[in-house]
XYZ file of C-alpha atoms in Angstrom:
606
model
C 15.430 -3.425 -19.880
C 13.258 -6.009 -22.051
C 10.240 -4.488 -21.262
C 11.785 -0.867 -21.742
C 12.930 -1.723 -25.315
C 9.549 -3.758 -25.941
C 7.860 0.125 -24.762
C 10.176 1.651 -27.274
C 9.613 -0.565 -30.025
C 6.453 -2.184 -30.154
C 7.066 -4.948 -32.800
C 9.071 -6.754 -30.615
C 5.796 -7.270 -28.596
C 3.498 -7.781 -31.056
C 5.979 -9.883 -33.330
C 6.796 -12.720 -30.994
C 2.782 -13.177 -30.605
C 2.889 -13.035 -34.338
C 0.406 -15.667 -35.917
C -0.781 -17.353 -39.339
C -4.238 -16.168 -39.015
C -2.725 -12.664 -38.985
C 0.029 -13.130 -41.490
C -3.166 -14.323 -43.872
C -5.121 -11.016 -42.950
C -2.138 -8.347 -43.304
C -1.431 -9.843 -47.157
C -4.952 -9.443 -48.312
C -4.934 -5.831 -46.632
C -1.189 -4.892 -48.035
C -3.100 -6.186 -51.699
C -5.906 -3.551 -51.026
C -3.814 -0.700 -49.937
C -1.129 -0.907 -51.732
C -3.923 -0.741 -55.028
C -5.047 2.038 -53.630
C -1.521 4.100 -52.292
C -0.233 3.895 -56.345
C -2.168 6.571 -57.531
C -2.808 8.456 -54.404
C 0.991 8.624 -54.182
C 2.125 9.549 -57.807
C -1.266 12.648 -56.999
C 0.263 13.887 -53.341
C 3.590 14.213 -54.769
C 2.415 16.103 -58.023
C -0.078 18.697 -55.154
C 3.338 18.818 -53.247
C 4.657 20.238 -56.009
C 7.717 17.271 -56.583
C 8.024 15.020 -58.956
C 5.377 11.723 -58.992
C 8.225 9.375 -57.739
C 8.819 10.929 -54.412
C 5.286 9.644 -53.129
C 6.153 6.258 -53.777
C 9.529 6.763 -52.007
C 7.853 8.672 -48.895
C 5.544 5.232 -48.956
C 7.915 3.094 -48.444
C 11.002 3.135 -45.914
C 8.333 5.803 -43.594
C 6.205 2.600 -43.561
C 8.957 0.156 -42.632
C 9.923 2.395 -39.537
C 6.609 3.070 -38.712
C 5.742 -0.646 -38.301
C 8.481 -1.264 -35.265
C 8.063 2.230 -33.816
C 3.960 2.592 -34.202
C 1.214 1.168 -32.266
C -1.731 1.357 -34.299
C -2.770 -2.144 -36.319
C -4.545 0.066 -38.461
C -2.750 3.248 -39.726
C -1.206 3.660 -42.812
C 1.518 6.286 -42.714
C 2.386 8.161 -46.149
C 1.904 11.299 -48.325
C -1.603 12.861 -47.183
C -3.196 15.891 -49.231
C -3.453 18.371 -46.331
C 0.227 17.477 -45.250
C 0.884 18.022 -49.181
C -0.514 21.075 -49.628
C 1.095 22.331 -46.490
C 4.644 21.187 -47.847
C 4.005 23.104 -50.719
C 2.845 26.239 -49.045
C 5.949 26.209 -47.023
C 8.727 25.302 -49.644
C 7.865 27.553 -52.334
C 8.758 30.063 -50.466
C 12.393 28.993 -50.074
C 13.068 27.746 -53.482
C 11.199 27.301 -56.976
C 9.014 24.740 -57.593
C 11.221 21.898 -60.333
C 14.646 23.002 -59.229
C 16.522 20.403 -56.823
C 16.846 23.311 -53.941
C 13.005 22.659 -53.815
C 13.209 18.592 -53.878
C 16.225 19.633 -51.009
C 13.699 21.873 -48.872
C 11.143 18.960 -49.052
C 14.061 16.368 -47.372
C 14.757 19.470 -44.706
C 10.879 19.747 -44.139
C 10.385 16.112 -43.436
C 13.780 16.012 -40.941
C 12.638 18.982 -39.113
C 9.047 17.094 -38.719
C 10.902 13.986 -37.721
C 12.961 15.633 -35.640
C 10.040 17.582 -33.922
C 7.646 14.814 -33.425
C 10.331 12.688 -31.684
C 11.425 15.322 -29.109
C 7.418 15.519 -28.677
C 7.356 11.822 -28.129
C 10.450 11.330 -25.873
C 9.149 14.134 -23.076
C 5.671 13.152 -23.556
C 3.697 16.205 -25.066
C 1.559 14.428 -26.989
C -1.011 16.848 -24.836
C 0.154 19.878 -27.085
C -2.253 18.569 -29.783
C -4.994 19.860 -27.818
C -4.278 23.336 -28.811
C -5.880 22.672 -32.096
C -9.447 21.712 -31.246
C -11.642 19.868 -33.189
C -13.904 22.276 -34.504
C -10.860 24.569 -35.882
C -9.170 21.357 -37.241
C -12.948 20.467 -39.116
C -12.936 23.807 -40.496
C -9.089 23.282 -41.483
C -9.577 20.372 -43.279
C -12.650 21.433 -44.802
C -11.172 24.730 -46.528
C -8.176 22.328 -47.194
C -10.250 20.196 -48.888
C -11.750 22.998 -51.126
C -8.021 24.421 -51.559
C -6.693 21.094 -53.177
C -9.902 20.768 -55.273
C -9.815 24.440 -56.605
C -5.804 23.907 -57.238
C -6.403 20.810 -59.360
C -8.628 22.273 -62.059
C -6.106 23.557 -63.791
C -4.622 20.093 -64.769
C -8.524 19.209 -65.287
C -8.715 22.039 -68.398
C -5.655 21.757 -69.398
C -4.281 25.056 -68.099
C -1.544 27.423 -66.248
C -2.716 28.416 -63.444
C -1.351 28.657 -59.622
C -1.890 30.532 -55.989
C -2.161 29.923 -52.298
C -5.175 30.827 -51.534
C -8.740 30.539 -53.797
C -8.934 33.840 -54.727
C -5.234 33.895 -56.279
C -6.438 30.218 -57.609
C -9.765 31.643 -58.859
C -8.257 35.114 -60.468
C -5.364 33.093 -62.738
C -7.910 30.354 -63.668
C -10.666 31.398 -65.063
C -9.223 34.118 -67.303
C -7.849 31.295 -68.981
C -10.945 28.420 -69.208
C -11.942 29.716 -72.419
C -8.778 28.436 -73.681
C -9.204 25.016 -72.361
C -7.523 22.017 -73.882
C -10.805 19.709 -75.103
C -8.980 16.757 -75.087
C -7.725 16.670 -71.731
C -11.203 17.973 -70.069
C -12.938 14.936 -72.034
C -9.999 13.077 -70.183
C -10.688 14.452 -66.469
C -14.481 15.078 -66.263
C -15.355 11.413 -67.070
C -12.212 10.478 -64.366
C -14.034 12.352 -62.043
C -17.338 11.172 -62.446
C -15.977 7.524 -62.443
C -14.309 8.225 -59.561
C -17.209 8.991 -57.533
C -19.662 6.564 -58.657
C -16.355 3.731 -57.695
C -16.579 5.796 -54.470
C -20.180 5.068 -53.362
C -21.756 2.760 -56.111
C -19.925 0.062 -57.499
C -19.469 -2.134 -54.555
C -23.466 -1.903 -53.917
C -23.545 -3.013 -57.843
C -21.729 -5.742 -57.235
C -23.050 -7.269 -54.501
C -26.204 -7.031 -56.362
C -24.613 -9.033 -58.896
C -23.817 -11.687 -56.540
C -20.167 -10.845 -55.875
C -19.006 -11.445 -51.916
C -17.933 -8.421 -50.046
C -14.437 -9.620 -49.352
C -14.147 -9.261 -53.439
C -16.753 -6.580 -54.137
C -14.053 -4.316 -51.647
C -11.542 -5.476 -53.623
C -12.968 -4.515 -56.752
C -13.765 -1.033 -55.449
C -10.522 -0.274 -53.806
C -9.212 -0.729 -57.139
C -11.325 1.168 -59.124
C -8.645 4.313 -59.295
C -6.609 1.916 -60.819
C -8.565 0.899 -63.337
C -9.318 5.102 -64.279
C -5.110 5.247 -64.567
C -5.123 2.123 -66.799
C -7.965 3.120 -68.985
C -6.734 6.799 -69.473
C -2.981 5.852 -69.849
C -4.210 3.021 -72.312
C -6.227 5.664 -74.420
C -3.482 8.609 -74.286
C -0.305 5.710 -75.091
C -2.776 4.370 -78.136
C -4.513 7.657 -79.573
C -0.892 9.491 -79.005
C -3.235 12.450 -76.913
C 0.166 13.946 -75.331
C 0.879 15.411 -78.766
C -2.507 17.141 -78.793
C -1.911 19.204 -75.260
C -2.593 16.395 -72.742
C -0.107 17.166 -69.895
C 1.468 13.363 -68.655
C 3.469 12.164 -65.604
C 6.129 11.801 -67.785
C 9.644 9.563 -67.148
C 9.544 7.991 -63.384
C 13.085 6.283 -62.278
C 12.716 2.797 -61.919
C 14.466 2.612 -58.722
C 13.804 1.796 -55.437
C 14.149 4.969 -52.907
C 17.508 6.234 -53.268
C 19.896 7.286 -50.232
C 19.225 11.433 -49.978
C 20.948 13.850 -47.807
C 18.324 17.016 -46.220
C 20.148 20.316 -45.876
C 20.355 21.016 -42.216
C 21.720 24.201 -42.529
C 20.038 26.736 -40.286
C 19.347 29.663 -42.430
C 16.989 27.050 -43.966
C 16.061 24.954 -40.691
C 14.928 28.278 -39.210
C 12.803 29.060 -42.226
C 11.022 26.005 -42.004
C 10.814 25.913 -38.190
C 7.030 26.916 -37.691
C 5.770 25.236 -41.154
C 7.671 22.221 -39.932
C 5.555 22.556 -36.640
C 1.977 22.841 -37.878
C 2.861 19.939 -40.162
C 4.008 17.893 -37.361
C 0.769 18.946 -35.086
C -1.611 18.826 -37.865
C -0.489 15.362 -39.160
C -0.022 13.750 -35.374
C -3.993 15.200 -35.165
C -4.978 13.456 -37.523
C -3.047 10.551 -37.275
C -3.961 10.195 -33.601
C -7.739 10.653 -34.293
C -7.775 7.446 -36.635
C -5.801 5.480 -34.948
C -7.975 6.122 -31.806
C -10.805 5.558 -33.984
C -10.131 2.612 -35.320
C -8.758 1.072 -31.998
C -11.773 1.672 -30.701
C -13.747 -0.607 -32.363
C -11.635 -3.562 -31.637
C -10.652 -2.542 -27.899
C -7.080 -1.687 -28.703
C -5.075 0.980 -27.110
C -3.369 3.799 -28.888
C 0.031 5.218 -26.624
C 0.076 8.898 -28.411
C 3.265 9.585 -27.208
C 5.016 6.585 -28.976
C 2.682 6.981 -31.984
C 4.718 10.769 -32.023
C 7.899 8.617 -32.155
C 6.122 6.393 -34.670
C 5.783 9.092 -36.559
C 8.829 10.369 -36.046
C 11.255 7.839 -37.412
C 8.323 7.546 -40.446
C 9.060 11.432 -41.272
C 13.548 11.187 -40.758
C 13.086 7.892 -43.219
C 11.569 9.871 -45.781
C 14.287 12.693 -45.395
C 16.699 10.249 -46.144
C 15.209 8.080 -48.949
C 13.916 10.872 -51.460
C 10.352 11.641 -49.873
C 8.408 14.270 -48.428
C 6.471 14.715 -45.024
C 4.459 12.070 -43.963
C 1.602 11.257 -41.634
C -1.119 8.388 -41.022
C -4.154 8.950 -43.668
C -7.842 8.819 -42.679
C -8.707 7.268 -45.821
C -6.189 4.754 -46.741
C -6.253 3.678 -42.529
C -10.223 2.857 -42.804
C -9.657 0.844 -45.953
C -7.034 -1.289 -44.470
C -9.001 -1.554 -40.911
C -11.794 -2.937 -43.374
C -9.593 -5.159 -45.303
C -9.107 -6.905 -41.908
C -5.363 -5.280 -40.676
C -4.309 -7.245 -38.106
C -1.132 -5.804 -37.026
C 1.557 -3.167 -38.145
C 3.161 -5.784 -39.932
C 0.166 -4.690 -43.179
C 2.258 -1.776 -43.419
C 5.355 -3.428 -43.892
C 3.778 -5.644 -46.638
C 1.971 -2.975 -48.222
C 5.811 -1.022 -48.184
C 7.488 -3.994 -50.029
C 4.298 -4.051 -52.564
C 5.130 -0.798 -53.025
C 8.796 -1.211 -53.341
C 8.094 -3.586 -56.025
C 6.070 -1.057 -57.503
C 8.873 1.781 -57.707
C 11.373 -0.890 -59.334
C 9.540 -2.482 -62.026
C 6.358 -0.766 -62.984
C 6.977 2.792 -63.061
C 7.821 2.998 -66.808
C 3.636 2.024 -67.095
C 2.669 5.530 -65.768
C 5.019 7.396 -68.624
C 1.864 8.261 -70.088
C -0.276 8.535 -67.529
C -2.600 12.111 -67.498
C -2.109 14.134 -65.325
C -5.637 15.252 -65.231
C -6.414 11.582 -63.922
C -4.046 12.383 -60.681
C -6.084 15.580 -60.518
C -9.553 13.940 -60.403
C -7.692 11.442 -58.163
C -7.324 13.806 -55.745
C -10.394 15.669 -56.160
C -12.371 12.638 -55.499
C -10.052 12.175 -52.171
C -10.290 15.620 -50.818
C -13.977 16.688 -51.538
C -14.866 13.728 -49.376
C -12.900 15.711 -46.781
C -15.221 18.955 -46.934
C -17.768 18.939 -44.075
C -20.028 22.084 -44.380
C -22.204 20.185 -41.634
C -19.557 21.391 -38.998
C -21.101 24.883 -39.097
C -24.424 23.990 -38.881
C -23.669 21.646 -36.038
C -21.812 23.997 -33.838
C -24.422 26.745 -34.100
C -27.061 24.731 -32.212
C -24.705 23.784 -30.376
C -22.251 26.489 -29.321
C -21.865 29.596 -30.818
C -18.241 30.179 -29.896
C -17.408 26.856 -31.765
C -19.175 27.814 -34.723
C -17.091 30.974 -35.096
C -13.511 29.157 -34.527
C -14.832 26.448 -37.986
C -15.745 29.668 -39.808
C -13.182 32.352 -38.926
C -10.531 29.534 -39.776
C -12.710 28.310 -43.034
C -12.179 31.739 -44.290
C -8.795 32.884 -43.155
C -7.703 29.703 -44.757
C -9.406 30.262 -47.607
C -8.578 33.734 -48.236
C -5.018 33.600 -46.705
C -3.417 30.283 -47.297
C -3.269 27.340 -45.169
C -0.418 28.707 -42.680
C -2.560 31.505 -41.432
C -5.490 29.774 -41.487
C -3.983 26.881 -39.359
C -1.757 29.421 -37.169
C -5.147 31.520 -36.393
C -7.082 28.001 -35.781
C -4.488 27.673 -32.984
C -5.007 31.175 -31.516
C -8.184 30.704 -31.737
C -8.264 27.123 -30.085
C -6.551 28.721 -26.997
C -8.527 32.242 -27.040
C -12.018 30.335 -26.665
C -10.432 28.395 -23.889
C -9.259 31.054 -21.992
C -12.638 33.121 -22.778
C -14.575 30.393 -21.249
C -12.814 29.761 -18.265
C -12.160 33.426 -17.875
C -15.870 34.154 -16.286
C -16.225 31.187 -14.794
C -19.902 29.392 -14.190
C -20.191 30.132 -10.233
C -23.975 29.211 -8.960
C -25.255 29.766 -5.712
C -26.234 26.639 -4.279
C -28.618 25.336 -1.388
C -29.427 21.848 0.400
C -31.660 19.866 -1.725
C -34.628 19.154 1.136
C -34.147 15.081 2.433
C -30.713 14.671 0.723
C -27.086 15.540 1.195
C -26.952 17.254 -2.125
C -26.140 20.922 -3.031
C -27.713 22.291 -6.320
C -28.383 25.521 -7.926
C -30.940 27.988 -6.050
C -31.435 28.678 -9.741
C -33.032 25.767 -10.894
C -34.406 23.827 -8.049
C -36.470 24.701 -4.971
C -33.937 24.636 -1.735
C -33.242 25.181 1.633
C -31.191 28.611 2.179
C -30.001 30.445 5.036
C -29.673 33.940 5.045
C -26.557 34.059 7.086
C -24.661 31.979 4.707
C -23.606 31.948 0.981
C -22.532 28.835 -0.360
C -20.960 29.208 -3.602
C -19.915 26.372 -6.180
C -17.394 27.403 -8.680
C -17.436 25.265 -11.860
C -13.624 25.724 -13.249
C -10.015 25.508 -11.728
C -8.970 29.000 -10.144
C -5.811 30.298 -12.227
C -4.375 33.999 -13.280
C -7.086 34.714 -16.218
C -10.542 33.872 -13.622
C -9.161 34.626 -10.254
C -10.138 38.442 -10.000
C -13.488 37.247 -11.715
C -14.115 34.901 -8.998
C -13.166 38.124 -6.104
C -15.673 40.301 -7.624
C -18.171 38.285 -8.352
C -18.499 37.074 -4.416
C -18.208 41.056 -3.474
C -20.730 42.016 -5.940
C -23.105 39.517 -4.271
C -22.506 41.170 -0.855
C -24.504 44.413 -0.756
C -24.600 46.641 1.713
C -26.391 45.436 5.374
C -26.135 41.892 3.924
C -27.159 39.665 6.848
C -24.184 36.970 5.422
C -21.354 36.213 7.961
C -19.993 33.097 6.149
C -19.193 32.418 2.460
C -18.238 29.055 1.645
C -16.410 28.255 -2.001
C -17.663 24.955 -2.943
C -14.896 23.568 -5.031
C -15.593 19.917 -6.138
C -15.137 21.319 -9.178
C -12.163 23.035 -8.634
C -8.719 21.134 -9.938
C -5.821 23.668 -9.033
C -5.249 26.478 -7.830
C -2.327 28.620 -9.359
C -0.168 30.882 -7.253
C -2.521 34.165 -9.126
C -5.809 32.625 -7.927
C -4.103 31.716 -4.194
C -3.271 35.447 -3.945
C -6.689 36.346 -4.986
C -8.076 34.040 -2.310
C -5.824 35.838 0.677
C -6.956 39.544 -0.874
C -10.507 38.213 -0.997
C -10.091 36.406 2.867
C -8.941 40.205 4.308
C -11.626 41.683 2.616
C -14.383 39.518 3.870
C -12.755 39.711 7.689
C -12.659 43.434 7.742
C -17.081 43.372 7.079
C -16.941 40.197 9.994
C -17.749 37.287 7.188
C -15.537 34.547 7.371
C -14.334 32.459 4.479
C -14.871 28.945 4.141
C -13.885 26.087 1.228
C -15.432 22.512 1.022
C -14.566 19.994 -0.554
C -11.123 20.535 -2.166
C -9.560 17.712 -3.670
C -6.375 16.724 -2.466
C -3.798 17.600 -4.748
C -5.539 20.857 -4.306
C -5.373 20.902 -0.656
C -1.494 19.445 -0.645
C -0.703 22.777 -2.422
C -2.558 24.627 -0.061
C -0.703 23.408 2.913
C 2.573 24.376 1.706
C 1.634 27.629 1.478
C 0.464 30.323 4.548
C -3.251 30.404 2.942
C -4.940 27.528 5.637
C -2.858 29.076 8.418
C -4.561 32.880 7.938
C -7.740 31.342 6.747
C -10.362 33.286 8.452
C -12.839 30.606 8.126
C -12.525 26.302 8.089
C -11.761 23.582 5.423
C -15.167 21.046 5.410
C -14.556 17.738 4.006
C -18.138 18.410 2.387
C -20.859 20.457 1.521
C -23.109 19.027 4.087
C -20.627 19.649 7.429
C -20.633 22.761 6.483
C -24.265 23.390 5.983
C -24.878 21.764 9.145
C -21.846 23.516 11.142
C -22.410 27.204 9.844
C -26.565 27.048 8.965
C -27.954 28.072 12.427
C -31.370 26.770 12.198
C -29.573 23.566 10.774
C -28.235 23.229 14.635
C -31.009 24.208 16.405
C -34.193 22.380 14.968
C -33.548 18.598 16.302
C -30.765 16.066 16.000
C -30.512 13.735 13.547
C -29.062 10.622 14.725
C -27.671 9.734 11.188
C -26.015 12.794 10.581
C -25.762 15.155 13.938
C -27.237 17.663 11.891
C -30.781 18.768 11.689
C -33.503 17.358 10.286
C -33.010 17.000 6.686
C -34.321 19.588 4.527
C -35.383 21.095 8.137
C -32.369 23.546 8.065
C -33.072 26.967 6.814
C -35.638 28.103 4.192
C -37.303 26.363 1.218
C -37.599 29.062 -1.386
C -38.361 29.338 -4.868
C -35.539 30.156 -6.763
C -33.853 33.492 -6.295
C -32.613 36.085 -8.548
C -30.651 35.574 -11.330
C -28.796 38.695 -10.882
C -27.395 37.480 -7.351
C -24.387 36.070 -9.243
C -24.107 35.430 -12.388
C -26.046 35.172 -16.057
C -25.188 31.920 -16.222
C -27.482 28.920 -15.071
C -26.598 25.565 -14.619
C-alpha cells in the first residue's frame, strides 16, 4: 500500500530523500522563476482574455498540486500562451469577453481539462498523445506563435482591434494604424527591442564584464522585470494613462480566492472538445520538456502520472480563480538551468508568487499594457520555427504537408481547426503509410544466414520459391494490399510453388488481415503453391493458434528465414551437406543474380 501511495504521489518519495544541497538549489531556482512567471502571468491572462490577476492565481495552488502529484524536477506548470490563446478561442464563444459568465467559462474550461487529463492518467492513455505528431504540433505552435504576435499589436499602437484568425486580426488592424496612439508605440517598440536584446545579449555582456554566470542568469532572467519597472515608473511619473496609454489597471491584493466552475452540462458539453485539445496539446508539450529535460540528467518521466500531475494542477486552478494550465517550455528550461533539483522549486516558486498576489500587486496599477504585449511577443516569436518546413521536405514530403496544411488552416481558420485538422491529419498519414505497405522480395545473402532485398543486393534466388518480407503489422486498412500484391507477382505459368511471408517485421495481425491470409491461402492452393510464414513473433503466433488459420495452413510455420530456404529451395537440398547447418552449401543454394525487376512487387525499395 506504501509503495502504491508513494506511485500515486511522488513527493512522498522524493521528500523523505529530501536534502540541504537541494533545498539550497530549489530557492535560487524559485528566485529565478518566480522573476520571470510575474510578467508572463499578468500577459497570459490579459491573451486569455481575463483579467491580469487570474495568471498569478492559476500560478499558484496548480503549482502546489503539481509538486506532490508530478514527476518532473524540472517543469513549471502555469498559464502558457498557446493554452491561452486556446482558452480564449473556446470561451468567447460561450460568453463575452469582461463579463463574469466569461471568468465562469474559464473555471469550467480548466475542470473539464482537469477532469480529462486525470481519467487519461488513471487508465493509462497517455499513448493518445501520439495522435498529434510532431511535425503537425511544430506547425501548431508555429502559426500559434504568429497568432499571439499578430493579436498583440493592437495594445502595441494603441488600438481596437480583435479576431481569431490573422486575416480577421489583419482586416480590423490596419484600417486603424494611422490612428495610432504615439505615446504608447514609443512605449512598446523600445519594450520590444529591449526585450530581445535581454533575450540573447545581455548575459554575453555581462560575462564580458566580468560578472559569473550564476549572476549574469540572474540578471537576464530578470530583465522583463526591469522593462515593467521602467515603463510603469515612466507612465506613474509623466501621468501617460491620461494621454491614451491603456494600463493593467486595479489588481486585488489577495491571495487566490475560493471559486466555484459551473458544471452544468449545457456548458460542459460546449466546452467538451476545446477542453480536449487543451488537455492533449498542453500534456504534449508538457511531456516533451519534461522528457527533455530528464534526459540530460538520467531521470525518468512516468507520462501517465505526469497526466494526473497535470490533472490536479488544472481542478486547482478551477477552484482558486485561474485558468487552464500546463508545464511551459520556456519557464521549465530556465529553472532546469537555475539548477531545479526537485518538484519542491515549484512549490517555492508558488509561495514567491503567493507573496506576490498579496502585497505587490497595487505596483502594476500602472503598468502598460503594451509592455505585457511586447512581453509576450518576445515569448511567442521565439516559438515560430519556419525551419520545420524546410526540414521535412528533404526529408519527407508527407510530413512537410501535415506542418503546412496545419500552418495555414490555423492561420486562416483559428486555432481549433487548425489543431482538430493537425489531428486528422496525424492519423491520415499514418494510415496512408501503412496502407501500401513496403513488401520486398528477398533472397539469401551468399555465405550468410541473412535475407535482403533482391533489389539492392546481389542474391541467391530460386525460381520455385518467393520469399516475401513485409515491413508493417497486417491490419484492416493493408491486408487486401498485401493479397494483391503477392497475386500480382504470380503471372501466368509462374514456375513458383511456395510463397513464404517473411514477417520479422510483422507485430499483429488483426482479425481483417487473418481473413485476408485464409482468402489468400485458398487462392494459392487452388494454382498448387503453398503458403508459408517465417519468423512470426510470438504474441503473433499465440493469436494465431487460437484461431483455425495454422490448422488449414496449406503450407508450414519456419522458425526462420534460413529453414525455410533450406527446406523449400531445391537446389539448397541437393548440392552437398553442410555439417553446420544441414543445409547446402552456403550461398550454394539457388541462383546469384543481379537484381531483378522493380516492377515484380512494389515501387518501393528498401
Amino acid at each position: 500500500m506504501l509503495q502504491s501511495l508513494r506511485h500515486s504521489m511522488p513527493i512522498l518519495d522524493w521528500g523523505r530523500r529530501y536534502s540541504r544541497d537541494q533545498l539550497s538549489n530549489d530557492l535560487v531556482a524559485a528566485v529565478i522563476v518566480t522573476i520571470m512567471l510575474i510578467p508572463q502571468s499578468l500577459a497570459y491572462a490579459l491573451l486569455a482574455g481575463l483579467p491580469a490577476e487570474a495568471g498569478i492565481y492559476a500560478s499558484i495552488v496548480p503549482i502546489l498540486l503539481y509538486t506532490v502529484f508530478g514527476t518532473s524536477p524540472s517543469l513549471a506548470v502555469g498559464p502558457v500562451a498557446v493554452v491561452s490563446l486556446l482558452t480564449a478561442a473556446a470561451i468567447s464563444d460561450v460568453a463575452q469577453q469582461g463579463t463574469m459568465g466569461y471568468a465562469t467559462a474559464a473555471l469550467s474550461l480548466a475542470f473539464l481539462s482537469g477532469v480529462i487529463l486525470l481519467v487519461m492518467g488513471m487508465f493509462r492513455l497517455g499513448f493518445l498523445a501520439n495522435f498529434l505528431s510532431h511535425p503537425v504540433i511544430a506547425g501548431f505552435i508555429t502559426a500559434s506563435g504568429l497568432l499571439i504576435a499578430a493579436s498583440q499589436l493592437r495594445h502595441l499602437f494603441g488600438v481596437q482591434a480583435g479576431g481569431d484568425t490573422l486575416i480577421e486580426l489583419m482586416e480590423t488592424l490596419l484600417p486603424q494604424l494611422g490612428s495610432a496612439n504615439l505615446v504608447t508605440l514609443a512605449i512598446g517598440v523600445p519594450a520590444v527591442g529591449f526585450l530581445f536584446w535581454v533575450r540573447r545579449g545581455l548575459k554575453p555582456a555581462l560575462r564580458r564584464a566580468g560578472l559569473g554566470p550564476r549572476l549574469s542568469d540572474v540578471i537576464a532572467k530578470a530583465g522583463p522585470v526591469a522593462a515593467v519597472l521602467v515603463t510603469t515608473l515612466l507612465t506613474w511619473g509623466l501621468g501617460l494613462q491620461d494621454r491614451g496609454v491603456a494600463i493593467v489597471g486595479e489588481v486585488p491584493r489577495s491571495l487566490p480566492p475560493f471559486t466555484l466552475p459551473d458544471v452544468s452540462p449545457a456548458l460542459l458539453t460546449q466546452l467538451f472538445v476545446p477542453a480536449l485539445l487543451i488537455s492533449i496539446i498542453g500534456f504534449v508539450e508538457s511531456i516533451s520538456v519534461a522528457q527533455t529535460l530528464a534526459a540530460r540528467k538520467g531521470q525518468r518521466i512516468d507520462p501517465d502520472q505526469e497526466l494526473i500531475g497535470l490533472g490536479a494542477a488544472n481542478l486547482g486552478a478551477a477552484f482558486t480563480g485561474g485558468y487552464p494550465v500546463t508545464g511551459g517550455f520556456a519557464r521549465s528550461v530556465v529553472n532546469d538551468d537555475a539548477g531545479a533539483a526537485t518538484p519542491a522549486a515549484g512549490a517555492f516558486t508558488a509561495l514567491g508568487l503567493a507573496f506576490a498576489a498579496a502585497f505587490l500587486t497595487p505596483l502594476v496599477h500602472f503598468l502598460p499594457k503594451a509592455t505585457l504585449a511586447a512581453t509576450i511577443i518576445v515569448a511567442v516569436l521565439g516559438l515560430v520555427d519556419f525551419s520545420i518546413l524546410r526540414r521535412t521536405w528533404a526529408y519527407s514530403r508527407g510530413d512537410f504537408w501535415a506542418v503546412a496544411v496545419t500552418i495555414i488552416l490555423t492561420l486562416v481558420f483559428g486555432v481549433e481547426t487548425g489543431v482538430s485538422a493537425g489531428v486528422l491529419i496525424s492519423i491520415l498519414l499514418h494510415l496512408l503509410k501503412t496502407s501500401k505497405p513496403h513488401v520486398a522480395e528477398v533472397g539469401l545473402v551468399p555465405g550468410t544466414h541473412h535475407f535482403r532485398n533482391v533489389d539492392r543486393h546481389p542474391v541467391a534466388t530460386d525460381p520455385s520459391v518467393l520469399s516475401l518480407r513485409v515491413d508493417e503489422s497486417l491490419y484492416f486498412v493493408n491486408a487486401r494490399f498485401l493479397e494483391d500484391c503477392v497475386m500480382n507477382r504470380l503471372t501466368e505459368g509462374t514456375p513458383v510453388r511456395h510463397v513464404v511471408l517473411m514477417c520479422s517485421a510483422v507485430n499483429e495481425i488483426d482479425f481483417s488481415a487473418l481473413e485476408s491470409l485464409e482468402s489468400l491461402d485458398a487462392t494459392l492452393a487452388r494454382r498448387g503453391i503453398r503458403l508459408h510464414l517465417s519468423e512470426v513473433k510470438g504474441p503473433v503466433m499465440d493469436r494465431l493458434k487460437a484461431s483455425h488459420f495454422l490448422a488449414h495452413l496449406s503450407g508450414e510455420v519456419f522458425l526462420s528465414q534460413y529453414d525455410a530456404w533450406c527446406r523449400l529451395a531445391p537446389q539448397a537440398a541437393t548440392e552437398g551437406g553442410d555439417a553446420a547447418t544441414g543445409c547446402g552449401p552456403l550461398g550454394g543454394a539457388g541462383s546469384l543474380a543481379s537484381p531483378a525487376p522493380r516492377d515484380k512487387i512494389t515501387a518501393a525499395d528498401t
